[in-house]
Coordinates of C-alpha atoms and ligand atoms in Angstrom, one line a residue:
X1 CA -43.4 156.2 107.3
X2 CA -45.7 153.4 105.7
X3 CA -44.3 150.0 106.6
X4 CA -44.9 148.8 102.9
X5 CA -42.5 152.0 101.7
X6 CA -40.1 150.2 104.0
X7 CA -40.0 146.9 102.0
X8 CA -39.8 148.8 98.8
X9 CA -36.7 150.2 99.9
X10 CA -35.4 146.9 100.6
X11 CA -35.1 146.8 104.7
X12 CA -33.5 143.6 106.6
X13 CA -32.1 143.4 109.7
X14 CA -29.1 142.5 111.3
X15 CA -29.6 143.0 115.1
X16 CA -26.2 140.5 115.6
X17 CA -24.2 143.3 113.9
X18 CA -25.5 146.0 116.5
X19 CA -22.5 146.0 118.3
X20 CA -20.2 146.8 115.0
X21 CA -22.1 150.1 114.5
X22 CA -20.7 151.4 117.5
X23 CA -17.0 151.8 119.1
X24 CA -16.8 149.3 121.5
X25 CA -14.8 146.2 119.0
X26 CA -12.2 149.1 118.9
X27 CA -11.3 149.1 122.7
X28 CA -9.6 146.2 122.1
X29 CA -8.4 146.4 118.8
X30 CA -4.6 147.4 118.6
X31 CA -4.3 150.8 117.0
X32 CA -7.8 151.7 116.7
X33 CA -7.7 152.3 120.4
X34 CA -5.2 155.1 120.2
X35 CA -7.8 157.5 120.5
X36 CA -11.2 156.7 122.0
X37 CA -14.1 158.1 120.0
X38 CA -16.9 157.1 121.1
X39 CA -19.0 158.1 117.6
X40 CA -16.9 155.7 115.9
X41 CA -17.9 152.7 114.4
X42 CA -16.1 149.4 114.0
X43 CA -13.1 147.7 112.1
X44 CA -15.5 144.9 111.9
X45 CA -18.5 146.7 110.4
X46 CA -15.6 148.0 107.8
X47 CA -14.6 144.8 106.7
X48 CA -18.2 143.3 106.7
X49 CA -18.7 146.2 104.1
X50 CA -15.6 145.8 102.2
X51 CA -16.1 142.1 102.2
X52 CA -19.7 143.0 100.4
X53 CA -18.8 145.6 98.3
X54 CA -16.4 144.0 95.7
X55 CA -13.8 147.3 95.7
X56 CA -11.9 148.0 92.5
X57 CA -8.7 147.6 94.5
X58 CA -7.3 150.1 91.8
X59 CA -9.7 153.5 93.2
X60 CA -9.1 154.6 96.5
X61 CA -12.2 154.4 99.5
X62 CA -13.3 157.5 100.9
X63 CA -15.0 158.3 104.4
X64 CA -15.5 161.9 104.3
X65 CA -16.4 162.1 107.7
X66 CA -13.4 160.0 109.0
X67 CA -13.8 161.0 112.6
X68 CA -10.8 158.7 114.3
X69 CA -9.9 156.5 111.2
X70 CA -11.3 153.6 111.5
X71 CA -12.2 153.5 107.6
X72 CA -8.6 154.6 107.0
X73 CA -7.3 151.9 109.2
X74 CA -9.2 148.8 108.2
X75 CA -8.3 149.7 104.6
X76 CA -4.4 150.3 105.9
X77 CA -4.6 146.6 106.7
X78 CA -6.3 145.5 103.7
X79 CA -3.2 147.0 101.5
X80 CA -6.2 149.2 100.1
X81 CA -5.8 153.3 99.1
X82 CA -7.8 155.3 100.9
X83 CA -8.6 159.2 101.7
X84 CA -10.3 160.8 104.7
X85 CA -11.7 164.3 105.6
X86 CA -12.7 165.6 108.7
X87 CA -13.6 169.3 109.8
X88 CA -12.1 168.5 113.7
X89 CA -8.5 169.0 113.9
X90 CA -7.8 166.4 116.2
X91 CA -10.1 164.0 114.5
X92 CA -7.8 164.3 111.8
X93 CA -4.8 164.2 113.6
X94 CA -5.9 161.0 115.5
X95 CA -6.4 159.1 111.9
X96 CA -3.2 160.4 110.6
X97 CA -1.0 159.0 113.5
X98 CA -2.9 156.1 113.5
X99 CA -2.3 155.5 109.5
X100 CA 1.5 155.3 109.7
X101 CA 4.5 153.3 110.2
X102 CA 6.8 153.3 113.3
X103 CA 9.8 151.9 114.4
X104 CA 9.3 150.8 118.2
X105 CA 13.0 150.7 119.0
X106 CA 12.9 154.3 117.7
X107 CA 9.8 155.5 120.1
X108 CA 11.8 153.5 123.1
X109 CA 15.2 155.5 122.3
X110 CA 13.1 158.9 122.1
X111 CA 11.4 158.1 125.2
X112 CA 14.8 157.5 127.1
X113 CA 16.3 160.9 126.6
X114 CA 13.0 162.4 128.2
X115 CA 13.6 163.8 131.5
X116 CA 12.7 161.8 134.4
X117 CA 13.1 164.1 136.9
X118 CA 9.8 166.3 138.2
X119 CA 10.2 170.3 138.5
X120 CA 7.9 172.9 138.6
X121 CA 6.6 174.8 135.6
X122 CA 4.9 177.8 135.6
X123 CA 1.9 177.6 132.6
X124 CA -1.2 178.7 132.7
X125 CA -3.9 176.6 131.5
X126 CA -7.5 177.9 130.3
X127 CA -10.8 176.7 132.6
X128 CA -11.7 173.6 130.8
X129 CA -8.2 172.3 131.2
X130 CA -8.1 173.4 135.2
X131 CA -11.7 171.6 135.9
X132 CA -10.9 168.5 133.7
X133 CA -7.0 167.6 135.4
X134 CA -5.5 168.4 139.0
X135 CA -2.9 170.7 139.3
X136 CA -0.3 167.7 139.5
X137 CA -1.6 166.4 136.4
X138 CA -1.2 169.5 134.7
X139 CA 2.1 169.7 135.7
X140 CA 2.9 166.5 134.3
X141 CA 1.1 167.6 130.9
X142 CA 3.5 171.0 131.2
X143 CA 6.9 169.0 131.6
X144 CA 5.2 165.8 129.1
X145 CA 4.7 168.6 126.7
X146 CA 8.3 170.4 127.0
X147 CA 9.9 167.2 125.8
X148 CA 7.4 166.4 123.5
X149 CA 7.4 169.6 121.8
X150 CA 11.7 168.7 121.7
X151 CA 11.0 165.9 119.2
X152 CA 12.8 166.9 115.6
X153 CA 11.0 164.4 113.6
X154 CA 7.1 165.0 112.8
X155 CA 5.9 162.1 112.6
X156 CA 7.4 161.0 116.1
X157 CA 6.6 163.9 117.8
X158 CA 2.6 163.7 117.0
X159 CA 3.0 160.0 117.7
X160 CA 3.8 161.1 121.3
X161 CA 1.2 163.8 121.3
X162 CA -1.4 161.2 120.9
X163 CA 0.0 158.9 123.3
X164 CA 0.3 162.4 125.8
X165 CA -3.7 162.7 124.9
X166 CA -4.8 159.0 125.2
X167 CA -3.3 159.2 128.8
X168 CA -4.6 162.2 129.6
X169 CA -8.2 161.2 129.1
X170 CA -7.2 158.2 131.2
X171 CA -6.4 160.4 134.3
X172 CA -9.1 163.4 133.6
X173 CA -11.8 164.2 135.6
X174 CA -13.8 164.9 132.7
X175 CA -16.0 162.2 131.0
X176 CA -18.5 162.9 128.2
X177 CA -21.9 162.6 129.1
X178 CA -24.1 162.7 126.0
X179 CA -23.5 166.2 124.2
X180 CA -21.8 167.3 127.4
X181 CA -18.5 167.4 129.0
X182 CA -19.6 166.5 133.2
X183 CA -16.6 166.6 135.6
X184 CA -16.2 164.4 139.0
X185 CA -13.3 164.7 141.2
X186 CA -11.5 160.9 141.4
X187 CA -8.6 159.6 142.6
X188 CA -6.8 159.3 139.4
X189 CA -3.3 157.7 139.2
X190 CA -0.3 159.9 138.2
X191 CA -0.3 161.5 134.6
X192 CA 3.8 160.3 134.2
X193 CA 3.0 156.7 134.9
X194 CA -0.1 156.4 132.9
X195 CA 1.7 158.3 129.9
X196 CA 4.4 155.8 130.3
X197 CA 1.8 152.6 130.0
X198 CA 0.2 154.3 127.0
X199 CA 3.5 154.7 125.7
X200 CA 4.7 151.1 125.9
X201 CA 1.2 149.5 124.5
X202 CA 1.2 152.0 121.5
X203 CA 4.9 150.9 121.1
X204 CA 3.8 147.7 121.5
X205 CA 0.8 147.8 119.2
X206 CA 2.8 148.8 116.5
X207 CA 4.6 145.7 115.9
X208 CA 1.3 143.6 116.0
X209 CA -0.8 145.2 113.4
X210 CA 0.3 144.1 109.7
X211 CA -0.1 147.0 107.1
X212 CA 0.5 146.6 103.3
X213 CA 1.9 149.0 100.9
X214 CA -0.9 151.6 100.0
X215 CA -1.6 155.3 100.4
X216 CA -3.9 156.8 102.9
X217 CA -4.1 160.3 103.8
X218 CA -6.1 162.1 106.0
X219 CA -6.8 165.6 106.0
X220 CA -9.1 168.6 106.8
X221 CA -11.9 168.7 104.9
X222 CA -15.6 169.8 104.4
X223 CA -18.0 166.5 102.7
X224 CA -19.6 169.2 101.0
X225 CA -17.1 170.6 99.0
X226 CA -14.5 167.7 98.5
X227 CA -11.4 168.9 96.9
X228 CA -11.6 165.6 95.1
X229 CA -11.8 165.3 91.3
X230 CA -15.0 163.8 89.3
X231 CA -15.5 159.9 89.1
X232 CA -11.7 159.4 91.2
X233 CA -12.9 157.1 94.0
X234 CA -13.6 153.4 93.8
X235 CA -16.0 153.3 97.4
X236 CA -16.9 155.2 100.1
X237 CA -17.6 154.0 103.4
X238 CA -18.8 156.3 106.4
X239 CA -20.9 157.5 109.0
X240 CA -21.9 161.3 109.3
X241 CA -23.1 163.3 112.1
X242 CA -26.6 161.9 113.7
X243 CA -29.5 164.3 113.8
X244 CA -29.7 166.0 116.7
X245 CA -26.7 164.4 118.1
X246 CA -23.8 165.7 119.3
X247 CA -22.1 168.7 119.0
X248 CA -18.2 167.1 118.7
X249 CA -16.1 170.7 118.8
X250 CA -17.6 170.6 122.4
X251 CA -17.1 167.1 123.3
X252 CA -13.6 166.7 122.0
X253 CA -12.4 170.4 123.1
X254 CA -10.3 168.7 126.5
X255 CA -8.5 166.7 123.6
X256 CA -8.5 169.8 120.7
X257 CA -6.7 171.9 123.2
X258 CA -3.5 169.6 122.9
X259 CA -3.9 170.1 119.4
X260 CA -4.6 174.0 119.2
X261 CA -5.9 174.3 115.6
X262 CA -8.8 176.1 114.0
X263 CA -11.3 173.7 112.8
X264 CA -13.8 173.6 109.8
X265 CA -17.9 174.6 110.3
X266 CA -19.2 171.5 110.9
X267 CA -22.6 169.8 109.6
X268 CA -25.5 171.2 110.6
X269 CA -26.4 168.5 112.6
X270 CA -26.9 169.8 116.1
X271 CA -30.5 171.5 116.2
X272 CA -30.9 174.3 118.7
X273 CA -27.9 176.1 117.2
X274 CA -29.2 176.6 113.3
X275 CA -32.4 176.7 112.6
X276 CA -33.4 177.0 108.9
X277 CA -36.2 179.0 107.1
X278 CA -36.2 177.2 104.0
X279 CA -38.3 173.7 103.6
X280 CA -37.2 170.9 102.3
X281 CA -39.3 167.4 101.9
X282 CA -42.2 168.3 104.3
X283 CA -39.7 168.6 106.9
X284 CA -40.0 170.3 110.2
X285 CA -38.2 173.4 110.4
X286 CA -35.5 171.9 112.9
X287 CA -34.5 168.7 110.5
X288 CA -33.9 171.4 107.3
X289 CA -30.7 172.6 107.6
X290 CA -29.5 169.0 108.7
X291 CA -30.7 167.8 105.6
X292 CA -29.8 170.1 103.1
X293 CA -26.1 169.7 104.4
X294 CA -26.5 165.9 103.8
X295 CA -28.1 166.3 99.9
X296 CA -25.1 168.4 99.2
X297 CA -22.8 165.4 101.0
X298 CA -24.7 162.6 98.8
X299 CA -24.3 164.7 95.4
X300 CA -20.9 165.3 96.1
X301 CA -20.3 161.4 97.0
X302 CA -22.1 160.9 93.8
X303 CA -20.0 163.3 91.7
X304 CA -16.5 161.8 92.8
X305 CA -17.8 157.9 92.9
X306 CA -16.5 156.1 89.5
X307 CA -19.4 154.5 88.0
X308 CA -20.4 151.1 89.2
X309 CA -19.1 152.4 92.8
X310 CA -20.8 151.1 96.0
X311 CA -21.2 153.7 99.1
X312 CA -22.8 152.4 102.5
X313 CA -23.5 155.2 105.1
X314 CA -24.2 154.3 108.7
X315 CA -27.0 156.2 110.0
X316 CA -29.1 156.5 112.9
X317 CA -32.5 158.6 112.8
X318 CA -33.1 161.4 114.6
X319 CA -36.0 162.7 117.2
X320 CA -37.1 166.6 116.8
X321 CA -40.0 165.8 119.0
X322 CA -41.3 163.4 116.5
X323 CA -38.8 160.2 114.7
X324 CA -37.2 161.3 112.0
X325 CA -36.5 158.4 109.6
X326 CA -32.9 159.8 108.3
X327 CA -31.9 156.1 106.5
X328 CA -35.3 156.6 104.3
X329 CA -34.9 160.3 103.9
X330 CA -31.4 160.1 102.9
X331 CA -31.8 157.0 100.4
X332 CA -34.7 159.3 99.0
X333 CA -32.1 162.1 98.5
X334 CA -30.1 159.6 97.5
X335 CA -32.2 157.9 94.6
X336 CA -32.9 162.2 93.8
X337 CA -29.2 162.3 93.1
X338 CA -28.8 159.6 90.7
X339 CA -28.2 156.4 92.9
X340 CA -30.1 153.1 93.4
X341 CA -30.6 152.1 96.1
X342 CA -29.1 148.2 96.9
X343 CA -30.2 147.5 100.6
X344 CA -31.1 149.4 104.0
X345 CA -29.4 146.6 107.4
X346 CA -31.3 147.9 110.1
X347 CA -28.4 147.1 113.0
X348 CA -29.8 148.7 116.0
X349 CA -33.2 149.7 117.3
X350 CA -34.1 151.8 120.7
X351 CA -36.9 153.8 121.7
X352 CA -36.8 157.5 121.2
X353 CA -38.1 158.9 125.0
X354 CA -39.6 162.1 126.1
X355 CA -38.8 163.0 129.4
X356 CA -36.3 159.9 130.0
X357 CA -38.9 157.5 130.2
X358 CA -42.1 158.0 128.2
X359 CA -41.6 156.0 124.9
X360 CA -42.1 157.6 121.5
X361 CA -41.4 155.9 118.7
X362 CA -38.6 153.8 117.4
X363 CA -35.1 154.9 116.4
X364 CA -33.2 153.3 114.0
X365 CA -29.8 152.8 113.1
X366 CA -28.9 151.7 109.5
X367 CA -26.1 150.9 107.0
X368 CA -27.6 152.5 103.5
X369 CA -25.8 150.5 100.6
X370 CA -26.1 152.9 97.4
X371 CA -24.4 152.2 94.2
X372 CA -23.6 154.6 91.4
Ligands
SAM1 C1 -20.0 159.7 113.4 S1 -18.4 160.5 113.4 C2 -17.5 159.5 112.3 C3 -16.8 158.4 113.1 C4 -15.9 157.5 112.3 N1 -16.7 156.6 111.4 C5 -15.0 156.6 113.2 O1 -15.2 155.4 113.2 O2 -14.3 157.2 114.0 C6 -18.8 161.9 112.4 C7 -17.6 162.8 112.1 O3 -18.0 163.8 111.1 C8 -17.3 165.0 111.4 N2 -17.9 166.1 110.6 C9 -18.9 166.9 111.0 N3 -19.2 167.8 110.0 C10 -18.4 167.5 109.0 C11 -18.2 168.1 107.7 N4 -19.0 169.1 107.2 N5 -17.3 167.5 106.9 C12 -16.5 166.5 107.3 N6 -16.6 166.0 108.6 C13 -17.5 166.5 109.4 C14 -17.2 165.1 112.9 O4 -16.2 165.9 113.3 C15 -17.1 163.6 113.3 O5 -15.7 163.3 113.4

């Protein structure tokens, strides 16, 4: 891409908010941390965009691809409505029981009646779930589960689910290594006692974060067909699947069995598994199918936007064997679609590699500010 086609589009950078694109604010942020994603980007990079985009605090804010909530959250705080859709069932779940109220004498009092007392319980548990936890560990998941499952009200009982997942991942032996799950054997403490700790900071957490009185909801959904109606939403703040990137119903599938629901098709974003025989843009075959998802995304963004509505989009380009510049292509789809394009922040930069250390190019990571 021409470097003066760069400046057209209006490119600065803002390496000091590099860190915001990413999860890492989050492990330290009560609430957020509920449920590690490491996709995610920050409360901080939220409210740096809220605090730029002068929301019509009477439309709601949508992040289509809401992933753990952060959007959902930040918003929460703010006292500002707000609606998220995800195709991964616990991705969905995650932002839901992160988005409500609780009482923490209530979670104490429902965690006294569990049983304390260990037994043995027969369950049988698929591969994934016997390489990723020892047998004691399962056990503890069988008997965490049992009382768990016991809980009459909803809201409380997925509350504990989370908490039942969070410590899980604490104590697995799995850890995600790029698009894969890798497993090492560890000395990992006991499941009860780390569920218990979980337990008491989530209980803990929920008296120091401060939410206002607004809606949010957080549901299953595809970005390309939103069941939204026309010109209903105020902003939109998100980040979508990265080109070439990860493929999350394998990379979260430890966590979706706790869950055990039937996810949405995702995007199109990881190549080897769809290849498309259409063109699109001069684009090589293996970028096609990615971006045809994502011009269906933008003109639905664009069709439930009220006028006058600002969008920003964290992206990071992709490598097919050659950089793909994904914040230029989509502001190009974008423009195509009836935005203008306000600003490209470059946040991050890294070098694409070929065979781990040859360098190849520059890869970007961007916040696209449209407005409708
Ligand atoms: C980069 S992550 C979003 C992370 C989020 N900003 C956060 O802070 O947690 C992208 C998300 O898009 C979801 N996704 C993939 N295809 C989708 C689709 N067609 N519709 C909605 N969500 C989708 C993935 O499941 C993933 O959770």
């Amino acid at each position: 891409m021409p470097e003066d086609c760069t400046k057209s589009l209006g490119m600065e950078e803002r390496p000091e908010w590099a860190e915001l694109a990413t999860f890492v604010p989050n492990k330290r942020a009560p609430v957020y941390n509920w449920f590690y994603y490491k996709e995610g980007f920050s409360r901080d990079l939220v409210m740096k965009i809220l605090d730029m985009f002068q929301h019509n605090a009477e439309m709601p804010v949508l992040d289509p691809f809401c992933g753990s909530g952060t959007t959902l959250l930040a918003c929460r705080e703010l006292g500002i409505d707000s609606i998220g859709f995800d195709v991964l069932p616990v991705s969905v779940f995650a932002s839901d029981v992160k988005t409500r109220n609780y009482d923490a004498g209530e979670i104490r009092r429902i965690y006294a009646g569990f049983r304390k007392k260990f037994e043995k319980l027969d369950r049988e548990y698929p591969p994934l779930m016997k390489r990723a936890f020892s047998k004691y560990a399962l056990q503890d998941i069988s008997l965490l589960m049992r009382d768990i499952m016991k809980i009459e009200d909803e809201k409380y009982r997925n509350f504990f689910l989370l908490a039942l997942i969070n410590a899980s991942m604490k104590c697995s032996y799995a850890r995600k290594d790029g698009g894969a799950i890798k497993t090492r054997i560890w000395k990992a403490p006991p499941l009860r006692i780390m569920f218990r700790h979980v337990l008491k900071r989530m209980a803990k957490d929920t008296e120091k974060i401060e939410f206002k009185a607004c809606m949010t909801s957080a549901e299953a959904g595809d970005a390309r067909r939103l069941g939204l109606e026309d010109e209903s939403v105020g902003s939109v703040i998100t980040s979508p699947p990265y080109l070439n990137n990860i493929d999350y119903t394998k990379v979260y599938a430890i966590e979706e069995f706790f869950i055990q629901s039937k996810g949405l098709p995702p995007l199109r974003s990881y190549i080897g598994s769809r290849m498309s025989e259409e063109s699109f843009m001069d684009l090589p075959p293996a970028a096609v199918s990615y971006f045809l998802d994502m011009k269906k995304v933008i003109g639905e963004m664009h069709r439930v936007c009220m006028k006058g509505a600002n969008v920003g989009i964290v992206i990071g380009n992709g490598f097919t064997g050659e950089v793909i510049d994904s914040d230029i292509i989509l502001a190009k789809i974008a423009e195509d679609m009836g935005f203008s394009v306000e600003k490209i922040i470059v946040l991050n930069k890294r070098f694409a590699l070929v065979e781990r250390t040859k360098k190849s190019g520059v890869l970007r990571e961007s916040l696209l500010l449209l407005r409708k």
